[in-house]
PDB file of C-alpha atoms in Angstrom:
ATOM      1  CA  MET B   1      -0.010   0.028   0.003  1.00 49.00           C
ATOM      2  CA  LYS B   2       2.822   2.350   0.830  1.00 44.00           C
ATOM      3  CA  LYS B   3       4.398   1.676  -2.531  1.00 45.00           C
ATOM      4  CA  TYR B   4       1.293   2.717  -4.395  1.00 42.00           C
ATOM      5  CA  ILE B   5       0.903   5.926  -2.324  1.00 39.00           C
ATOM      6  CA  LEU B   6       4.586   6.804  -2.981  1.00 39.00           C
ATOM      7  CA  LEU B   7       4.094   6.158  -6.705  1.00 38.00           C
ATOM      8  CA  ALA B   8       0.981   8.360  -6.775  1.00 40.00           C
ATOM      9  CA  ILE B   9       2.876  11.227  -4.850  1.00 36.00           C
ATOM     10  CA  VAL B  10       5.713  11.117  -7.381  1.00 36.00           C
ATOM     11  CA  TRP B  11       3.262  11.128 -10.350  1.00 36.00           C
ATOM     12  CA  LEU B  12       1.387  14.124  -8.903  1.00 37.00           C
ATOM     13  CA  ILE B  13       4.596  16.065  -8.366  1.00 36.00           C
ATOM     14  CA  ALA B  14       5.690  15.362 -11.933  1.00 38.00           C
ATOM     15  CA  VAL B  15       2.283  16.453 -13.390  1.00 38.00           C
ATOM     16  CA  GLU B  16       2.298  19.603 -11.414  1.00 39.00           C
ATOM     17  CA  THR B  17       5.946  20.402 -12.277  1.00 37.00           C
ATOM     18  CA  GLN B  18       5.145  19.862 -15.976  1.00 41.00           C
ATOM     19  CA  ALA B  19       2.124  22.027 -15.805  1.00 37.00           C
ATOM     20  CA  THR B  20       4.135  24.895 -14.377  1.00 37.00           C
ATOM     21  CA  ALA B  21       7.193  24.574 -16.657  1.00 45.00           C
ATOM     22  CA  LYS B  22       7.532  27.397 -19.046  1.00 64.00           C
ATOM     23  CA  ASN B  23       9.297  27.382 -22.433  1.00 79.00           C
ATOM     24  CA  THR B  24      12.127  29.625 -23.036  1.00 88.00           C
ATOM     25  CA  TRP B  25      11.437  32.182 -25.833  1.00 95.00           C
ATOM     26  CA  ASN B  26      13.901  34.082 -27.926  1.00 95.00           C
ATOM     27  CA  ARG B  27      13.493  36.390 -30.867  1.00 95.00           C
ATOM     28  CA  GLY B  28      14.232  34.697 -34.057  1.00 97.00           C
ATOM     29  CA  GLU B  29      13.393  33.739 -37.625  1.00 97.00           C
ATOM     30  CA  LEU B  30      11.931  30.488 -38.920  1.00 98.00           C
ATOM     31  CA  SER B  31      12.003  29.504 -42.578  1.00 98.00           C
ATOM     32  CA  LEU B  32       9.564  26.690 -43.691  1.00 98.00           C
ATOM     33  CA  ILE B  33      10.133  24.466 -46.609  1.00 96.00           C
ATOM     34  CA  ASN B  34       7.055  26.061 -48.451  1.00 96.00           C
ATOM     35  CA  GLY B  35       8.998  29.245 -48.546  1.00 96.00           C
ATOM     36  CA  THR B  36       7.252  31.037 -45.628  1.00 97.00           C
ATOM     37  CA  VAL B  37       9.469  33.049 -43.244  1.00 97.00           C
ATOM     38  CA  LEU B  38       8.129  33.691 -39.830  1.00 97.00           C
ATOM     39  CA  THR B  39       9.646  36.368 -37.556  1.00 96.00           C
ATOM     40  CA  GLY B  40       8.869  36.386 -33.908  1.00 94.00           C
ATOM     41  CA  ASP B  41       9.492  34.453 -30.685  1.00 96.00           C
ATOM     42  CA  LEU B  42      11.013  30.903 -31.005  1.00 97.00           C
ATOM     43  CA  SER B  43      11.251  28.094 -28.608  1.00 96.00           C
ATOM     44  CA  TYR B  44      13.240  24.899 -29.557  1.00 95.00           C
ATOM     45  CA  ASN B  45      12.777  21.660 -27.739  1.00 91.00           C
ATOM     46  CA  TRP B  46      15.877  19.486 -28.117  1.00 86.00           C
ATOM     47  CA  ARG B  47      14.340  16.300 -27.006  1.00 82.00           C
ATOM     48  CA  ALA B  48      11.130  16.532 -28.865  1.00 86.00           C
ATOM     49  CA  GLU B  49      12.816  17.949 -31.995  1.00 89.00           C
ATOM     50  CA  ILE B  50      10.032  20.594 -32.205  1.00 94.00           C
ATOM     51  CA  VAL B  51      10.507  24.213 -32.790  1.00 96.00           C
ATOM     52  CA  GLN B  52       7.562  26.461 -31.566  1.00 97.00           C
ATOM     53  CA  TYR B  53       6.667  29.974 -32.974  1.00 97.00           C
ATOM     54  CA  ARG B  54       4.735  32.455 -31.012  1.00 95.00           C
ATOM     55  CA  ASP B  55       2.965  35.535 -32.553  1.00 88.00           C
ATOM     56  CA  GLY B  56       1.006  37.285 -29.841  1.00 88.00           C
ATOM     57  CA  ASN B  57      -1.388  34.692 -28.326  1.00 89.00           C
ATOM     58  CA  THR B  58      -0.907  32.238 -31.102  1.00 91.00           C
ATOM     59  CA  ILE B  59       1.596  29.359 -30.791  1.00 95.00           C
ATOM     60  CA  LYS B  60       2.398  26.895 -33.643  1.00 96.00           C
ATOM     61  CA  ALA B  61       4.635  23.949 -33.465  1.00 97.00           C
ATOM     62  CA  PHE B  62       6.739  22.681 -36.336  1.00 97.00           C
ATOM     63  CA  SER B  63       8.750  19.379 -36.962  1.00 95.00           C
ATOM     64  CA  ALA B  64      11.873  18.939 -38.992  1.00 94.00           C
ATOM     65  CA  LEU B  65       9.551  17.807 -41.961  1.00 93.00           C
ATOM     66  CA  GLN B  66       8.073  21.408 -42.103  1.00 96.00           C
ATOM     67  CA  VAL B  67      11.172  23.400 -41.541  1.00 97.00           C
ATOM     68  CA  ARG B  68      14.174  24.497 -43.649  1.00 97.00           C
ATOM     69  CA  GLU B  69      16.167  26.388 -41.162  1.00 97.00           C
ATOM     70  CA  PHE B  70      15.814  28.689 -38.200  1.00 98.00           C
ATOM     71  CA  LYS B  71      17.866  30.977 -35.999  1.00 97.00           C
ATOM     72  CA  TYR B  72      17.382  32.962 -32.757  1.00 96.00           C
ATOM     73  CA  PHE B  73      19.408  35.215 -30.497  1.00 95.00           C
ATOM     74  CA  ASP B  74      20.009  33.247 -27.251  1.00 92.00           C
ATOM     75  CA  VAL B  75      19.935  35.845 -24.559  1.00 89.00           C
ATOM     76  CA  ASP B  76      21.260  33.576 -22.021  1.00 87.00           C
ATOM     77  CA  GLN B  77      24.223  32.673 -24.074  1.00 86.00           C
ATOM     78  CA  ASN B  78      24.459  35.983 -25.734  1.00 91.00           C
ATOM     79  CA  THR B  79      24.923  34.430 -29.081  1.00 92.00           C
ATOM     80  CA  LEU B  80      23.114  33.952 -32.327  1.00 95.00           C
ATOM     81  CA  ARG B  81      22.251  30.237 -32.767  1.00 95.00           C
ATOM     82  CA  LYS B  82      21.627  28.829 -36.224  1.00 97.00           C
ATOM     83  CA  PHE B  83      19.927  25.482 -37.168  1.00 97.00           C
ATOM     84  CA  ILE B  84      19.442  23.592 -40.414  1.00 96.00           C
ATOM     85  CA  VAL B  85      17.363  20.534 -41.290  1.00 94.00           C
ATOM     86  CA  ALA B  86      19.223  17.528 -42.771  1.00 90.00           C
ATOM     87  CA  ASP B  87      18.312  14.066 -43.845  1.00 85.00           C
ATOM     88  CA  GLN B  88      19.147  11.213 -41.398  1.00 72.00           C
ATOM     89  CA  PRO B  89      22.691   9.977 -42.380  1.00 66.00           C
ATOM     90  CA  ASP B  90      21.212   6.382 -42.601  1.00 61.00           C
ATOM     91  CA  LYS B  91      19.957   6.527 -46.199  1.00 57.00           C
ATOM     92  CA  SER B  92      17.347   3.880 -45.258  1.00 52.00           C
ATOM     93  CA  SER B  93      15.569   6.245 -43.067  1.00 56.00           C
ATOM     94  CA  ARG B  94      13.440   9.278 -44.059  1.00 62.00           C
ATOM     95  CA  HIS B  95      13.806  10.806 -40.720  1.00 78.00           C
ATOM     96  CA  ARG B  96      14.979  14.409 -40.762  1.00 87.00           C
ATOM     97  CA  LEU B  97      17.078  16.151 -38.084  1.00 89.00           C
ATOM     98  CA  PHE B  98      17.581  19.579 -36.628  1.00 94.00           C
ATOM     99  CA  LEU B  99      21.276  20.214 -36.514  1.00 95.00           C
ATOM    100  CA  GLU B 100      22.807  23.273 -34.782  1.00 95.00           C
ATOM    101  CA  GLU B 101      25.765  25.052 -36.569  1.00 96.00           C
ATOM    102  CA  PHE B 102      28.696  24.637 -34.268  1.00 95.00           C
ATOM    103  CA  GLY B 103      31.778  25.537 -36.274  1.00 94.00           C
ATOM    104  CA  VAL B 104      32.258  27.501 -39.493  1.00 94.00           C
ATOM    105  CA  GLY B 105      34.713  27.015 -42.429  1.00 95.00           C
ATOM    106  CA  SER B 106      35.502  24.786 -45.208  1.00 95.00           C
ATOM    107  CA  MET B 107      34.432  21.864 -43.067  1.00 97.00           C
ATOM    108  CA  MET B 108      31.146  23.052 -41.377  1.00 96.00           C
ATOM    109  CA  ILE B 109      30.536  21.429 -38.037  1.00 96.00           C
ATOM    110  CA  TYR B 110      26.906  20.640 -36.991  1.00 96.00           C
ATOM    111  CA  ARG B 111      25.701  18.951 -33.814  1.00 94.00           C
ATOM    112  CA  GLN B 112      22.696  17.316 -32.490  1.00 91.00           C
ATOM    113  CA  LEU B 113      21.836  16.508 -28.835  1.00 87.00           C
ATOM    114  CA  ARG B 114      22.692  12.858 -28.072  1.00 81.00           C
ATOM    115  CA  HIS B 115      19.194  11.872 -26.567  1.00 65.00           C
ATOM    116  CA  ALA B 116      20.274   8.467 -25.218  1.00 46.00           C
ATOM    117  CA  ARG B 117      22.821  10.049 -22.790  1.00 42.00           C
ATOM    118  CA  ASP B 118      20.889  13.169 -21.874  1.00 45.00           C
ATOM    119  CA  PRO B 119      19.134  13.054 -18.652  1.00 46.00           C
ATOM    120  CA  ILE B 120      15.284  13.556 -18.721  1.00 41.00           C
ATOM    121  CA  HIS B 121      14.183  17.044 -17.678  1.00 44.00           C
ATOM    122  CA  ILE B 122      10.532  17.844 -17.154  1.00 38.00           C
ATOM    123  CA  GLY B 123       9.664  20.903 -19.160  1.00 40.00           C
ATOM    124  CA  ASN B 124      11.686  22.466 -21.888  1.00 41.00           C
ATOM    125  CA  PRO B 125      15.108  20.880 -22.591  1.00 39.00           C
ATOM    126  CA  MET B 126      16.512  24.222 -23.668  1.00 42.00           C
ATOM    127  CA  ASN B 127      16.754  25.010 -19.947  1.00 37.00           C
ATOM    128  CA  THR B 128      19.592  22.359 -19.578  1.00 38.00           C
ATOM    129  CA  SER B 129      23.277  23.534 -19.665  1.00 38.00           C
ATOM    130  CA  ILE B 130      23.632  22.447 -23.330  1.00 42.00           C
ATOM    131  CA  ASP B 131      26.276  25.024 -24.024  1.00 45.00           C
ATOM    132  CA  ASP B 132      29.008  24.077 -21.529  1.00 45.00           C
ATOM    133  CA  LYS B 133      32.122  23.720 -23.651  1.00 50.00           C
ATOM    134  CA  SER B 134      33.894  21.200 -21.343  1.00 55.00           C
ATOM    135  CA  PRO B 135      35.096  18.003 -22.912  1.00 58.00           C
ATOM    136  CA  LYS B 136      32.555  15.982 -20.952  1.00 64.00           C
ATOM    137  CA  SER B 137      29.648  18.299 -22.244  1.00 82.00           C
ATOM    138  CA  LEU B 138      31.001  17.941 -25.891  1.00 89.00           C
ATOM    139  CA  ASP B 139      30.350  14.234 -25.779  1.00 88.00           C
ATOM    140  CA  ARG B 140      26.655  14.943 -25.152  1.00 88.00           C
ATOM    141  CA  TYR B 141      26.295  15.614 -28.887  1.00 92.00           C
ATOM    142  CA  VAL B 142      26.511  13.807 -32.219  1.00 92.00           C
ATOM    143  CA  TYR B 143      28.637  15.817 -34.752  1.00 95.00           C
ATOM    144  CA  TYR B 144      28.325  15.917 -38.497  1.00 95.00           C
ATOM    145  CA  ILE B 145      30.884  17.501 -40.786  1.00 96.00           C
ATOM    146  CA  TYR B 146      29.648  19.171 -44.107  1.00 94.00           C
ATOM    147  CA  GLU B 147      31.883  19.835 -47.081  1.00 93.00           C
ATOM    148  CA  GLY B 148      29.526  21.185 -49.646  1.00 87.00           C
ATOM    149  CA  ASP B 149      26.832  18.491 -50.042  1.00 84.00           C
ATOM    150  CA  GLN B 150      28.922  15.802 -48.480  1.00 89.00           C
ATOM    151  CA  MET B 151      28.171  14.836 -44.904  1.00 91.00           C
ATOM    152  CA  THR B 152      30.521  12.798 -42.694  1.00 94.00           C
ATOM    153  CA  SER B 153      29.995  11.687 -39.029  1.00 94.00           C
ATOM    154  CA  LEU B 154      32.721  12.754 -36.693  1.00 96.00           C
ATOM    155  CA  THR B 155      32.959   9.079 -35.655  1.00 94.00           C
ATOM    156  CA  ASP B 156      34.609   8.585 -39.097  1.00 96.00           C
ATOM    157  CA  PHE B 157      37.256  11.281 -38.340  1.00 97.00           C
ATOM    158  CA  ASN B 158      40.257   8.838 -38.384  1.00 97.00           C
ATOM    159  CA  THR B 159      39.256   7.054 -41.534  1.00 96.00           C
ATOM    160  CA  GLU B 160      37.548   9.762 -43.664  1.00 96.00           C
ATOM    161  CA  LEU B 161      38.325  13.315 -42.506  1.00 97.00           C
ATOM    162  CA  TRP B 162      41.875  13.148 -41.050  1.00 97.00           C
ATOM    163  CA  PRO B 163      43.365  11.631 -44.316  1.00 97.00           C
ATOM    164  CA  ARG B 164      41.968  14.371 -46.332  1.00 96.00           C
ATOM    165  CA  MET B 165      43.064  17.068 -43.931  1.00 97.00           C
ATOM    166  CA  LYS B 166      46.647  15.802 -43.833  1.00 97.00           C
ATOM    167  CA  ALA B 167      46.745  15.596 -47.549  1.00 97.00           C
ATOM    168  CA  GLU B 168      46.472  19.349 -47.816  1.00 96.00           C
ATOM    169  CA  PHE B 169      48.284  20.467 -44.619  1.00 97.00           C
ATOM    170  CA  ASP B 170      50.393  17.578 -43.440  1.00 97.00           C
ATOM    171  CA  ASP B 171      53.307  19.531 -41.817  1.00 97.00           C
ATOM    172  CA  GLU B 172      51.007  22.163 -40.217  1.00 97.00           C
ATOM    173  CA  LEU B 173      48.490  19.663 -38.703  1.00 97.00           C
ATOM    174  CA  THR B 174      51.154  17.201 -37.571  1.00 97.00           C
ATOM    175  CA  HIS B 175      52.844  19.993 -35.654  1.00 97.00           C
ATOM    176  CA  TYR B 176      49.627  21.153 -34.254  1.00 97.00           C
ATOM    177  CA  SER B 177      48.560  17.719 -33.148  1.00 96.00           C
ATOM    178  CA  ALA B 178      51.841  17.292 -31.340  1.00 96.00           C
ATOM    179  CA  THR B 179      51.436  20.694 -29.730  1.00 96.00           C
ATOM    180  CA  ILE B 180      48.036  19.732 -28.198  1.00 94.00           C
ATOM    181  CA  GLN B 181      49.171  16.197 -27.556  1.00 94.00           C
ATOM    182  CA  ALA B 182      46.315  14.940 -29.619  1.00 93.00           C
ATOM    183  CA  ASN B 183      44.186  11.989 -28.568  1.00 95.00           C
ATOM    184  CA  PHE B 184      42.562  11.122 -31.891  1.00 95.00           C
ATOM    185  CA  SER B 185      39.715   9.118 -30.113  1.00 94.00           C
ATOM    186  CA  SER B 186      38.701  12.411 -28.202  1.00 94.00           C
ATOM    187  CA  THR B 187      35.851  14.509 -29.460  1.00 94.00           C
ATOM    188  CA  LEU B 188      37.605  17.718 -28.198  1.00 94.00           C
ATOM    189  CA  THR B 189      40.762  16.789 -30.187  1.00 96.00           C
ATOM    190  CA  ARG B 190      38.922  16.190 -33.250  1.00 96.00           C
ATOM    191  CA  LEU B 191      36.956  19.360 -33.175  1.00 96.00           C
ATOM    192  CA  LEU B 192      40.155  21.360 -32.422  1.00 96.00           C
ATOM    193  CA  LEU B 193      41.912  19.717 -35.411  1.00 97.00           C
ATOM    194  CA  ILE B 194      38.995  20.491 -37.709  1.00 97.00           C
ATOM    195  CA  ALA B 195      38.978  24.104 -36.352  1.00 96.00           C
ATOM    196  CA  GLN B 196      42.693  24.355 -37.146  1.00 97.00           C
ATOM    197  CA  TYR B 197      42.197  22.937 -40.610  1.00 97.00           C
ATOM    198  CA  ASN B 198      39.518  25.532 -41.305  1.00 97.00           C
ATOM    199  CA  GLN B 199      41.999  28.334 -40.246  1.00 96.00           C
ATOM    200  CA  LEU B 200      44.588  26.897 -42.504  1.00 97.00           C
ATOM    201  CA  LYS B 201      42.243  26.592 -45.469  1.00 95.00           C
ATOM    202  CA  ALA B 202      40.841  30.083 -45.081  1.00 94.00           C
ATOM    203  CA  ARG B 203      44.435  31.423 -44.802  1.00 94.00           C
ATOM    204  CA  ALA B 204      45.430  29.587 -47.964  1.00 93.00           C
ATOM    205  CA  ASN B 205      42.350  30.775 -49.798  1.00 89.00           C
ATOM    206  CA  GLN B 206      43.062  34.280 -48.794  1.00 87.00           C
ATOM    207  CA  LEU B 207      46.627  34.089 -50.089  1.00 81.00           C
ATOM    208  CA  THR B 208      45.323  32.675 -53.317  1.00 72.00           C
ATOM    209  CA  ILE B 209      42.994  35.670 -53.855  1.00 70.00           C
ATOM    210  CA  SER B 210      45.705  38.201 -52.846  1.00 62.00           C
ATOM    211  CA  HIS B 211      48.167  36.538 -55.280  1.00 55.00           C
ATOM    212  CA  SER B 212      45.532  36.645 -58.181  1.00 58.00           C
ATOM    213  CA  ASP B 213      45.023  40.425 -57.474  1.00 59.00           C
ATOM    214  CA  LEU B 214      48.769  41.123 -58.053  1.00 56.00           C
ATOM    215  CA  GLN B 215      48.708  39.524 -61.529  1.00 60.00           C
ATOM    216  CA  PRO B 216      49.286  42.108 -64.305  1.00 59.00           C
ATOM    217  CA  THR B 217      46.274  43.011 -66.348  1.00 54.00           C
ATOM    218  CA  SER B 218      46.350  42.051 -69.904  1.00 53.00           C
ATOM    219  CA  LEU B 219      46.256  44.981 -72.360  1.00 49.00           C
ATOM    220  CA  ASP B 220      44.747  42.937 -75.197  1.00 51.00           C
TER     221      ASP B 220
END
């Protein structure tokens, strides 16, 4: 009997907490796949993979099947956060994902919360400390690397990404990996190496542009 009473109390507390939990709203812009662009208050639920749009007293919810991209200014983190929608890497699945932009460059880095490892929170999962940059927190996400239309999972770093990176900047990346005492199985190390590659790539592209500007103009 005591067991059932305890379960009932726990259930009532959970229901009450869920009823009083409030979404976190931030000003942003939501682009739908039908071309509609909505500007207003947005609230993104990481666990449910739903983004809500509020205009006055009207609230609408959208899944990844309806959205092309969205962005909002996170007041708590004081940063502009951008999300795209991508197909599930498993080609046999039609499931689409919300991915947050995490690193910019020749190799774009996107991430998705790793639901299986994330503790359950009643209310809006946006209220969790999802932006802690500690190595432990980094492992709470699944990362995908985009090069144009090609997407590679960060789990394939050693076999797919690293060989291509070294083919372009072998000496520089070898020196950098030694400097940071790289552990190639570490998420943090892999992200640092990709960030370093993006810097090297941007610098090389800038030098190429500068060199082309110095070429003499033909008088023909």
